[in-house]
Coordinates of C-alpha atoms and ligand atoms in Angstrom, one line a residue:
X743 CA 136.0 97.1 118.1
X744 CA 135.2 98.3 114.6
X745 CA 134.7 102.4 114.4
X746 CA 132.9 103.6 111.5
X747 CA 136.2 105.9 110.5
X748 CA 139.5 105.3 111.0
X749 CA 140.4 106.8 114.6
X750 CA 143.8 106.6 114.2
X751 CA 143.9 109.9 114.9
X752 CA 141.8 109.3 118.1
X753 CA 145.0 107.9 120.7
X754 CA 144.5 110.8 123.2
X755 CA 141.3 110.9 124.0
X756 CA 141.0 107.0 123.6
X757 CA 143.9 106.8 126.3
X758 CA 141.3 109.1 128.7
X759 CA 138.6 107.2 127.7
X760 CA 139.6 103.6 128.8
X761 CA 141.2 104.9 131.9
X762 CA 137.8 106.7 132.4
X763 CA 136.5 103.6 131.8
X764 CA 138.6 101.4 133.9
X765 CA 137.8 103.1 137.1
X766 CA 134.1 103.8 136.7
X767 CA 131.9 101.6 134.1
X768 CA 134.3 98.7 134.2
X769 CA 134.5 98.5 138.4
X770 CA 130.6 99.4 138.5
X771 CA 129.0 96.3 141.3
X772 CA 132.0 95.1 142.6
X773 CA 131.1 94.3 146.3
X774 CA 132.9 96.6 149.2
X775 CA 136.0 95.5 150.0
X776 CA 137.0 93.7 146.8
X777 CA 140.2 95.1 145.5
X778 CA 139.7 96.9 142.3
X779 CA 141.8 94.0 140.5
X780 CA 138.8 92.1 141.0
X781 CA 136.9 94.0 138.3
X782 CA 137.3 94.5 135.0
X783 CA 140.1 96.6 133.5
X784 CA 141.6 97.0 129.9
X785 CA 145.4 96.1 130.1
X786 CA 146.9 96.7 126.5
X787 CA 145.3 98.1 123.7
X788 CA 146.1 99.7 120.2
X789 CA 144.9 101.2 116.9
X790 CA 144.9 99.8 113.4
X791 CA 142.7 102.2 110.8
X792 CA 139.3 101.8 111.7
X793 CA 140.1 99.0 114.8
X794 CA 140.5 99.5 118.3
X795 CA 142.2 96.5 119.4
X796 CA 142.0 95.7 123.2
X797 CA 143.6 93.1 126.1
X798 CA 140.7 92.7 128.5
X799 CA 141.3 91.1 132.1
X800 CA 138.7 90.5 134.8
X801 CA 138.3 88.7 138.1
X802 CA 135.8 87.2 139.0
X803 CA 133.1 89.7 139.9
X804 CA 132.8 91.3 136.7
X805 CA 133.1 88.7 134.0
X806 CA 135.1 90.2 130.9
X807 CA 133.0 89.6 128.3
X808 CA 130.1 91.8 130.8
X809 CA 132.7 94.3 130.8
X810 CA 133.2 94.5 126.8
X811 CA 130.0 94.8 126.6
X812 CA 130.0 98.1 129.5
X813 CA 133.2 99.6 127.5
X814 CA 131.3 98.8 123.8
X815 CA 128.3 100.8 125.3
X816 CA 130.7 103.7 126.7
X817 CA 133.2 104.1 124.1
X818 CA 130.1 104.3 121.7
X819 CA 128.3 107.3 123.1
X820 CA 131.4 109.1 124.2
X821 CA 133.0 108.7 121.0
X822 CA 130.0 109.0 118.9
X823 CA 129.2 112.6 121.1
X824 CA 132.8 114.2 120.8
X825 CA 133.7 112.8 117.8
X826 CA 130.7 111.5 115.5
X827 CA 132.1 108.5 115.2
X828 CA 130.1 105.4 115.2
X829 CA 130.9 101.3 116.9
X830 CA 130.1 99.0 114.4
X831 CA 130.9 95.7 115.2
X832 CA 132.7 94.0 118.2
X833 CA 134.5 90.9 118.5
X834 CA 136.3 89.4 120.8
X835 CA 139.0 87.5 118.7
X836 CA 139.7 85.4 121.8
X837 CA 138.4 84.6 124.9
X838 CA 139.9 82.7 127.6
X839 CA 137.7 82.1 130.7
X840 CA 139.5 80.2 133.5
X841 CA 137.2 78.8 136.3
X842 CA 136.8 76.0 139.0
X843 CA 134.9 73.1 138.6
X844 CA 133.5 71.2 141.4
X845 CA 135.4 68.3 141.1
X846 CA 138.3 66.6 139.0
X847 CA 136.2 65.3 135.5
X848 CA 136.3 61.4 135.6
X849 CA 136.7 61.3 131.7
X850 CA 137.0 63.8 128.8
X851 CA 134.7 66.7 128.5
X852 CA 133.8 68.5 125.2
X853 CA 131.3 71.2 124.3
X854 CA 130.4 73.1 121.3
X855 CA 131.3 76.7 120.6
X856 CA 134.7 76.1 122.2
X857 CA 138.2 76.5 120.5
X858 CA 139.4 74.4 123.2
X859 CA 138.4 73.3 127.0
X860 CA 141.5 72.7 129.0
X861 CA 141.4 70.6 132.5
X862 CA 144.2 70.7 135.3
X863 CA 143.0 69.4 138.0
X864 CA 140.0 71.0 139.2
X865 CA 141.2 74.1 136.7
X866 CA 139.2 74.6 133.6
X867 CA 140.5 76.8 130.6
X868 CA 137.9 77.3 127.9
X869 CA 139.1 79.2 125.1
X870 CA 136.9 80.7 122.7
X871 CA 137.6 82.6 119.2
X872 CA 136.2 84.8 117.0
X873 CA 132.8 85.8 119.3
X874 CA 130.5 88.1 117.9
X875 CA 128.4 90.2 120.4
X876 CA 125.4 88.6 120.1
X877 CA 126.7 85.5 121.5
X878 CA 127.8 87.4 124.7
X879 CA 124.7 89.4 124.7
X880 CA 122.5 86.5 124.9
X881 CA 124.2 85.3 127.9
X882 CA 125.8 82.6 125.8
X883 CA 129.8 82.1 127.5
X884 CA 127.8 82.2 130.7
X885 CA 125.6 79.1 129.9
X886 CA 128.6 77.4 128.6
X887 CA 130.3 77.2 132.0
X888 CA 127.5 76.2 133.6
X889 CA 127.0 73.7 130.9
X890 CA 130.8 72.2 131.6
X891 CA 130.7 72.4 135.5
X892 CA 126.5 70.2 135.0
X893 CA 128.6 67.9 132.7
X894 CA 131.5 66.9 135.4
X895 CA 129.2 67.0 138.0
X896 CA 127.1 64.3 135.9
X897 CA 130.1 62.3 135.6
X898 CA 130.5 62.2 139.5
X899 CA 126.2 60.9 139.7
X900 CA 127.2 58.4 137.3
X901 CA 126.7 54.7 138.3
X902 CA 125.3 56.2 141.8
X903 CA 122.1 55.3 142.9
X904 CA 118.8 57.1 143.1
X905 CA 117.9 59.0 145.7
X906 CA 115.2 57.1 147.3
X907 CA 113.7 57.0 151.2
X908 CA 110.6 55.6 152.7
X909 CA 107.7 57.7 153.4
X910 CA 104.7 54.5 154.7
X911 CA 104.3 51.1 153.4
X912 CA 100.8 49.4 153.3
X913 CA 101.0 45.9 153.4
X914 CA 101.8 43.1 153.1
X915 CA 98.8 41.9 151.3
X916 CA 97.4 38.5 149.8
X917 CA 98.2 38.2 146.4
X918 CA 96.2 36.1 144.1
X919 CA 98.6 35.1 141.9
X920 CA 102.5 35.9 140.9
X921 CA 102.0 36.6 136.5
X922 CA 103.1 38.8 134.5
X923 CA 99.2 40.2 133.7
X924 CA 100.4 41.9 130.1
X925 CA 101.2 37.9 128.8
X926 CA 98.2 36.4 130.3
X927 CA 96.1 39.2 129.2
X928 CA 97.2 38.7 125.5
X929 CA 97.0 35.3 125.6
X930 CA 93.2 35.8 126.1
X931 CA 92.8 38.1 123.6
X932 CA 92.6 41.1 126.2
X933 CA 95.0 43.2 124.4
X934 CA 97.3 42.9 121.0
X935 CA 100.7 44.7 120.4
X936 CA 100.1 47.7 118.6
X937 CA 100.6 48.6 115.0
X938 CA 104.0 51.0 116.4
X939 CA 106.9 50.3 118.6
X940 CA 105.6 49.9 122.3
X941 CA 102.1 50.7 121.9
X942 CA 98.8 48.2 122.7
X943 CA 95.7 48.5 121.4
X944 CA 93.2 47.4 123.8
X945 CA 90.0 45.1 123.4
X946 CA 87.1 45.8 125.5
X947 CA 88.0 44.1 128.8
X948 CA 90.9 45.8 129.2
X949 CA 89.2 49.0 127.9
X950 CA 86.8 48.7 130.6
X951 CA 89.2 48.1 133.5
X952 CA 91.1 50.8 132.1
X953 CA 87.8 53.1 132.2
X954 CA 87.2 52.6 136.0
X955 CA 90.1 53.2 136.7
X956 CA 89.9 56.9 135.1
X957 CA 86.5 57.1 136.6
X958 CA 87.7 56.5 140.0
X959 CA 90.6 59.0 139.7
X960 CA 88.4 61.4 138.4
X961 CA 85.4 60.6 141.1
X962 CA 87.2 59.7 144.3
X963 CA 90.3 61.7 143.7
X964 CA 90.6 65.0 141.7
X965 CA 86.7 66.1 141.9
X966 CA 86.0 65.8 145.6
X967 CA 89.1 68.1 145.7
X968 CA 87.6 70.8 143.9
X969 CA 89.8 69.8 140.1
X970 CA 88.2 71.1 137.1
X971 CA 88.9 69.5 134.0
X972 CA 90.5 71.0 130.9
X973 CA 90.8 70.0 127.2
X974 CA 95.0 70.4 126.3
X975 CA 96.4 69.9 122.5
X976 CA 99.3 66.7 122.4
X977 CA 101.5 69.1 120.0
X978 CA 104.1 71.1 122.3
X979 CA 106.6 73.1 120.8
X980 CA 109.8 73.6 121.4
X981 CA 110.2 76.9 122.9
X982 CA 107.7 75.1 125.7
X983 CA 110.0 72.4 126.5
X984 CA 112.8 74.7 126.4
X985 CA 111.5 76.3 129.8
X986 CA 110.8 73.7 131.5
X987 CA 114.1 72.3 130.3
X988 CA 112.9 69.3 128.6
X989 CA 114.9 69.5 125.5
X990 CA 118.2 69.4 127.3
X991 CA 116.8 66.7 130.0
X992 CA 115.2 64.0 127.6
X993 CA 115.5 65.3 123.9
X994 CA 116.3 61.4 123.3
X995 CA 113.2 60.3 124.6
X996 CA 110.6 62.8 121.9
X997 CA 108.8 61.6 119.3
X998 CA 109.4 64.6 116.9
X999 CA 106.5 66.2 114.7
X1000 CA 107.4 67.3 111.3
X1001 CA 104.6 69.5 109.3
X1002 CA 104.6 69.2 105.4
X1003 CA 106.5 72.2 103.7
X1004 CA 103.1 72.7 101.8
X1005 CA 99.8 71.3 101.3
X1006 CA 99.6 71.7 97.6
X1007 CA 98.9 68.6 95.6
X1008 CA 100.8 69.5 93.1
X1009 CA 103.8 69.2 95.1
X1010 CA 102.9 65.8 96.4
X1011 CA 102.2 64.4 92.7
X1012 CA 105.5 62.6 92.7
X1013 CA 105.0 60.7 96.7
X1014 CA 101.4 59.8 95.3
X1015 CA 103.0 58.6 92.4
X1016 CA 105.1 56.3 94.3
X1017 CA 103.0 55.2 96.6
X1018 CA 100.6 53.8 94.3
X1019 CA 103.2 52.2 91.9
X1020 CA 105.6 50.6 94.6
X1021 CA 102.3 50.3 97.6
X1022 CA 106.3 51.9 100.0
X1023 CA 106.7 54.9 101.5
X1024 CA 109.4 56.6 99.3
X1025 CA 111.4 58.1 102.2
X1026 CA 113.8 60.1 100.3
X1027 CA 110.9 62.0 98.8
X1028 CA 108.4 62.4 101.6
X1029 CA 112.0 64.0 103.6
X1030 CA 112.0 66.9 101.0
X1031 CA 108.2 67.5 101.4
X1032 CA 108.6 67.7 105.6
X1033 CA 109.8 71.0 107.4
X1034 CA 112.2 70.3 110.0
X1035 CA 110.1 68.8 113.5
X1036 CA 109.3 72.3 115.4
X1037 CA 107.4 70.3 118.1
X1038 CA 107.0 66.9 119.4
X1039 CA 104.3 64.5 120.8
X1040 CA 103.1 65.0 124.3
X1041 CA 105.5 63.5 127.2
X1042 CA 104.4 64.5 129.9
X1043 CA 100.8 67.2 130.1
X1044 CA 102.3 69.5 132.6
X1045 CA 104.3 71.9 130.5
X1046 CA 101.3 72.7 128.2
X1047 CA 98.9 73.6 130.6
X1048 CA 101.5 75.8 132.3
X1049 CA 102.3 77.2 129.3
X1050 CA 98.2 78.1 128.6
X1051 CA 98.8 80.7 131.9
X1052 CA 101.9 81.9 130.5
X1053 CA 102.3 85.6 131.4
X1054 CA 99.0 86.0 132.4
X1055 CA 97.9 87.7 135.7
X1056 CA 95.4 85.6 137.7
X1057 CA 92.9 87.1 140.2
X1058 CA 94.2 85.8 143.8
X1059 CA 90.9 84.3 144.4
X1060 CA 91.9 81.6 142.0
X1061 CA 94.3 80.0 144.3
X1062 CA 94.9 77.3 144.5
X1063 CA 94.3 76.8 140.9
X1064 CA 93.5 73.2 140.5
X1065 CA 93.2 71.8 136.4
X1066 CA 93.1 68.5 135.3
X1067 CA 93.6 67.1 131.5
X1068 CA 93.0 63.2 130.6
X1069 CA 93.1 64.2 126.9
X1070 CA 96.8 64.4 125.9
X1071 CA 98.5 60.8 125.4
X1072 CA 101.6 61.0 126.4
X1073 CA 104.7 59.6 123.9
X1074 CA 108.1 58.5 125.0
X1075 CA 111.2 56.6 122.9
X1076 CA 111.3 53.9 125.5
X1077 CA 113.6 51.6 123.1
X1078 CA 115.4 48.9 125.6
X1079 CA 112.9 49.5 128.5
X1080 CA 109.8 48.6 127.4
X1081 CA 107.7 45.9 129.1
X1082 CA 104.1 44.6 128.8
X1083 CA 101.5 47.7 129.5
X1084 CA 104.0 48.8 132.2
X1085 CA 106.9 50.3 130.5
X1086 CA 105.5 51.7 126.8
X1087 CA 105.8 54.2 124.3
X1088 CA 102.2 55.6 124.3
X1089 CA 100.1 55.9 128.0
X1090 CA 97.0 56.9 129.2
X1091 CA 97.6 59.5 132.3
X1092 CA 95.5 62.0 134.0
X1093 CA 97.4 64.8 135.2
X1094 CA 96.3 67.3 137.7
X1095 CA 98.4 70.3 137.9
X1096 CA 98.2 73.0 141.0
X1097 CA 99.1 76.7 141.6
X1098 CA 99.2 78.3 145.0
X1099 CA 101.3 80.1 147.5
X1100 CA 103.9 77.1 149.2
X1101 CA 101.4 77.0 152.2
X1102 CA 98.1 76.6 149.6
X1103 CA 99.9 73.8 148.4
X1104 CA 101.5 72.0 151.0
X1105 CA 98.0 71.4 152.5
X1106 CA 96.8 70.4 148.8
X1107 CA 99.4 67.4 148.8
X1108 CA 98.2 66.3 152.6
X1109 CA 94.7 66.0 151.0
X1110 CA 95.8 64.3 148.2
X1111 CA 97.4 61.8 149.6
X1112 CA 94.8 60.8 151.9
X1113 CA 92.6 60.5 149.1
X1114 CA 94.9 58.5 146.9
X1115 CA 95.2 56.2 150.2
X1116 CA 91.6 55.7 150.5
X1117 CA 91.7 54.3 146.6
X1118 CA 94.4 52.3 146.8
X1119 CA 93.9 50.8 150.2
X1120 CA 89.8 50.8 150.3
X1121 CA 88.6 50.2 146.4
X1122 CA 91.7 48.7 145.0
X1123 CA 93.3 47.3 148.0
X1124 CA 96.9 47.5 146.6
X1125 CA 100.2 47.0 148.1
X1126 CA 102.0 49.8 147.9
X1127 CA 104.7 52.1 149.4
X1128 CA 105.6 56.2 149.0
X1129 CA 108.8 57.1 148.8
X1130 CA 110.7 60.4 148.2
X1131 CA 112.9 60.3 145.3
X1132 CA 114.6 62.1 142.7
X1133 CA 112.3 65.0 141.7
X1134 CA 110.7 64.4 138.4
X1135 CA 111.6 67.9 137.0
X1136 CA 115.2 67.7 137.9
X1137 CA 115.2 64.1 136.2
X1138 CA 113.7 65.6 133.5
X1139 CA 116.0 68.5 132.8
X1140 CA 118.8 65.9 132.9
X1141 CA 119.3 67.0 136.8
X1142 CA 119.5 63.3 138.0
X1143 CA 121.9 63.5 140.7
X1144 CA 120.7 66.8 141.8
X1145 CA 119.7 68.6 145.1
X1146 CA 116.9 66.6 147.0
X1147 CA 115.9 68.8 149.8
X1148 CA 116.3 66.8 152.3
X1149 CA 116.7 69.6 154.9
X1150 CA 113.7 71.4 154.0
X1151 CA 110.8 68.7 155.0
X1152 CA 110.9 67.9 151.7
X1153 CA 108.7 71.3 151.0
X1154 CA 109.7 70.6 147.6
X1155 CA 110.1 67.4 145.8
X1156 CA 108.7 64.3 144.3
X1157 CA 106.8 61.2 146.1
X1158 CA 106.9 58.0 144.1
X1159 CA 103.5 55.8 144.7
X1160 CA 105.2 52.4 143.9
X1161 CA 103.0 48.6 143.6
X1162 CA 104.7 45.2 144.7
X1163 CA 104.3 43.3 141.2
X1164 CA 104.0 39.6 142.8
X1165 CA 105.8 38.2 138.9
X1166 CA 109.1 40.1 139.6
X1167 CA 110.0 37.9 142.3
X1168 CA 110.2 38.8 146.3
X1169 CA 109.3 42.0 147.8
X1170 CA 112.5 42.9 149.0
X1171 CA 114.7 41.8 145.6
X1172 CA 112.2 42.5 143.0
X1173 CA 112.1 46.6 141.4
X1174 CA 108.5 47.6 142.4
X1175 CA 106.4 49.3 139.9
X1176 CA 106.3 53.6 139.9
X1177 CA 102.8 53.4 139.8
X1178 CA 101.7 57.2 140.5
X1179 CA 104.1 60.4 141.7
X1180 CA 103.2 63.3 143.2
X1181 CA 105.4 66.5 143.0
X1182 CA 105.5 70.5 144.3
X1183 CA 108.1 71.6 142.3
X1184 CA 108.6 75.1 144.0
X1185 CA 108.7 77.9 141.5
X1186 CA 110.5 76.2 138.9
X1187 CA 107.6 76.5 136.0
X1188 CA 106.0 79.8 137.8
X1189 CA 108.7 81.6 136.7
X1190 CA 109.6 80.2 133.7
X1191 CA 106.4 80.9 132.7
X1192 CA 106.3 84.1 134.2
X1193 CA 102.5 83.1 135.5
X1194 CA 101.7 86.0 138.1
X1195 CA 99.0 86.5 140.9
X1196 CA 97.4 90.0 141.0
X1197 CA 98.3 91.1 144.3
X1198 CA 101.8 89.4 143.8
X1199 CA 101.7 86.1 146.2
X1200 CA 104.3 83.7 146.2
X1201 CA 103.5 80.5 143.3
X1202 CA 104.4 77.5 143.3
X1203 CA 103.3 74.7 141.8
X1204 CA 102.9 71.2 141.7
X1205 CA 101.5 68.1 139.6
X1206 CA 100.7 64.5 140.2
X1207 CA 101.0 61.7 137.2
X1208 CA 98.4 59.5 137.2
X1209 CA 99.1 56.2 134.9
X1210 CA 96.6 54.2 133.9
X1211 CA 98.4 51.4 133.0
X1212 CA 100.1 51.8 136.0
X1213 CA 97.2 51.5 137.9
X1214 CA 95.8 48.9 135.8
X1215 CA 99.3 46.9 135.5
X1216 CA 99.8 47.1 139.5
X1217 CA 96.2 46.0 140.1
X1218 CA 96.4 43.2 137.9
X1219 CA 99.4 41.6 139.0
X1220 CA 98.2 41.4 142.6
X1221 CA 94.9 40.6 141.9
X1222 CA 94.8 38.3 138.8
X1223 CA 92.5 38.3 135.6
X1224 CA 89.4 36.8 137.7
X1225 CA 86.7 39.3 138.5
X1226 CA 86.1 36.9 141.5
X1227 CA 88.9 37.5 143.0
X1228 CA 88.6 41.6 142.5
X1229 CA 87.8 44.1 145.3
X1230 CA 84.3 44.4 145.6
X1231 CA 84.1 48.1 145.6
X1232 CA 86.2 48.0 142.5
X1233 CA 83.6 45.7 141.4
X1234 CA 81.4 48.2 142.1
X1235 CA 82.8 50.8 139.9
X1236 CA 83.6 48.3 137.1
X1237 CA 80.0 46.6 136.7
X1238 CA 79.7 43.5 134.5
X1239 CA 83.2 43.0 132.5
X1240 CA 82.3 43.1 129.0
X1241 CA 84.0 39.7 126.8
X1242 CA 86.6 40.3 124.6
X1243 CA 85.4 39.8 120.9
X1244 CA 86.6 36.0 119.7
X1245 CA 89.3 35.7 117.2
X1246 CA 90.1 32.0 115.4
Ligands
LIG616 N1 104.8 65.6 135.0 C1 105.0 64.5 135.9 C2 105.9 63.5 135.3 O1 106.3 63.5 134.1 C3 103.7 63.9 136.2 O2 103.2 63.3 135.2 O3 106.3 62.6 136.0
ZN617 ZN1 103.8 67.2 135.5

């Protein structure tokens, strides 16, 4: 600790000080009947000029760094009071927290901000040096444990499966044919590849089976349920995705936004220049003209409409709340796993989002379910199975292996809607197609966005993807390209299926 005078002259009433300290401020919380050792307590400590230098040691209850931070705040007011002089600066040249970690690592583990991380066995030794206070104060050396013990325990998920059990199966069913819909489709000119990396454009048969489908969600699902649409922006920034924990969970997967550092011409002369000499991109030039990304594209429409209730108070009659939006796209970096209008970078999904007390919302997800069964089994007579399985918002805050609930009829969690997709091969080898989930996600996003009720209730809250290439992709593949051979109250809906426009 730096003092704003030298306090060399200080050692008596220093020495009453920290024992002052060690038995009140630095013991303050420990639980009865843990032995004072178990606190925090200054063991060593000595006076250079204008620095107090001091050996810290704590157990487990109050962690040392909490306790430099008690002693900064003491030593400051007592010393300032008796002796005018002022704490300017502490730092804790180093730190050496010593902890358990759930299991033995299965490999090497690193992590920024450490001098050095230290395994014995299930013993982990991370040494830190030269830590200002605002790296404590921020609650920084905490998050880095937690950081290494999430990292070992991901080691130990590693190569395990996904949690996964059987809610109800509905079928078997006829199916009309066993393609792959996305190849027949372009061979008939239904849809092209897009001008981007896994992204279709779609001509107007496709368009049109796309268009039911949104009308049928919207009609037989979300508005007989009492839904009200909403209008969200497809820009979320990071400090959004930070709370819900997507930018540690699937940073990998964003396509970043970038603005332009200004909009002055004059500072884009040189780009134009370029562009209309060379007809390239100069990318070396355009990089000095962006600011850093501060946001990405949408990835999934949850967070943002969360985030448009954030810190507000809500009258109770609101609840449930129940929102919809069908206006954000949603972008993922797919890379390796994309696949026909299945598995792409840019989709179509209507999301509704609820917010209710647990019981508002466990009743919600019965009556949502029975109406998703009614339009899969009765207007688009699917084959398909629910299945618990890894909650979405665990997956993505990089929580794969995580806690499933599975003692707690599953008041929380994610249900997976999945299609039998005839061209994949036989029902029971063949990966069925995630057509639609359905999750209540506890209180997860209620607090994070600090979204309160005015009489104080209990929120949760939930959302259910809807994908409508999913739908599309699941209906197609059991029930061909041949309107003939549709459902006729998907028929119905659809009306006459407009022709693609002929190419030569
Ligand atoms: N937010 C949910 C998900 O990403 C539903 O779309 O799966
Ligand atoms: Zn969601």
């Amino acid at each position: 600790m730096t003092f704003s005078r030298d306090i060399s002259d200080l050692s008596e009433s220093l020495e009453t000080l920290i024992s002052e300290a060690n038995e009140t401020v630095l013991r303050k919380g420990l639980p009865p009947g843990v032995s004072p050792e178990d606190g925090c307590r200054v063991v060593s400590w000595s006076v250079e000029g204008t620095v107090l230098f001091l050996e810290v040691v704590s157990g487990p209850h109050v962690r040392a760094h909490e306790g430099m931070l008690r002693l900064r705040k003491f030593l400051g007011q007592r010393l300032g009071r008796e002796h005018r002089v002022g704490l300017r600066k502490l730092v804790l040249d180093e730190y050496v927290v010593e902890f358990s970690l759930p299991a033995e690592p299965g490999g090497p583990v690193s992590i920024p901000f450490a001098h050095a991380v230290e395994i014995e066995g299930r013993t982990c030794r991370l040494v830190l040096r030269d830590v200002e206070d605002g790296f404590i104060q921020r609650g920084s050396v905490d998050r880095m444990v937690k950081r290494l013990i999430h990292k070992v325990e991901a080691q130990g998920y590693e190569g395990k499966g996904e949690y996964w059990s059987l809610i109800e199966y509905h079928g078997p069913k006829n199916m009309v044919w066993d393609r792959d819909p996305t190849e027949e489709m372009a061979a008939r000119g239904w849809l092209k590849q897009g001008p981007t990396k896994g992204k279709w454009f779609y001509r107007p048969p496709l368009a049109a089976v796309m268009r039911t489908m949104e009308r049928i969600a919207v009609e037989e699902v979300l508005l007989p349920l009492g839904f009200r649409e909403v209008m969200e922006p497809h820009h979320v920034p990071f400090d959004v995705w930070i709370r819900t924990g997507h930018m540690e969970g699937v940073p990998n997967e964003i396509y970043y936004i970038s603005e332009p550092r200004t909009r002055d011409p004059a500072a884009w002369e040189e780009f134009i220049d370029h562009v209309a000499i060379t007809r390239e991109v100069p990318q070396d030039i355009l990089g000095g003209l962006l600011s850093p990304p501060n946001a990405g594209s949408c990835y999934a429409q949850c967070p943002i409409i969360y985030w448009s209730f954030q810190g507000e108070t809500v009258a109770d009659t609101e609840f449930p709340i129940l929102v919809f939006d069908r206006t954000a796209n949603s972008n993922r970096y797919e890379s390796g796993g994309r696949h026909g209008i299945e598995r792409v970078d840019e989709f179509h999904r209507i999301e509704p989002v609820y917010i209710g007390t647990p019981e508002q919302l466990k009743e919600l997800r019965e009556r949502l379910v029975e109406r998703y069964r009614h339009v899969f089994n009765d207007i688009l007579d699917l084959e398909w199975r629910m299945a618990w399985v890894t909650p979405f918002y665990l997956q993505q805050a990089g929580q794969t292996g995580g806690d499933t609930e599975e003692g707690d009829e599953h008041l929380k969690g994610t249900m997976d809607f999945e299609a039998y997709l005839p061209y994949r091969g036989t029902r029971e080898e063949s990966e069925w197609l995630e057509f639609q989930n359905l999750s209540i996600v506890g209180d997860k996003y209620t607090r994070a966005f600090n979204i309160k009720s005015q009489s104080g209730l209990e929120l949760w809250s939930g959302c259910s993807g809807i994908g409508l290439e999913r739908w599309t992709a699941a209906f197609l593949a059991q029930k061909g390209l041949d309107p003939g051979k549709w459902p006729e109250p998907f028929l119905k809906r659809l009306g006459d299926l407009p022709e693609t426009i002929k190419t030569l």
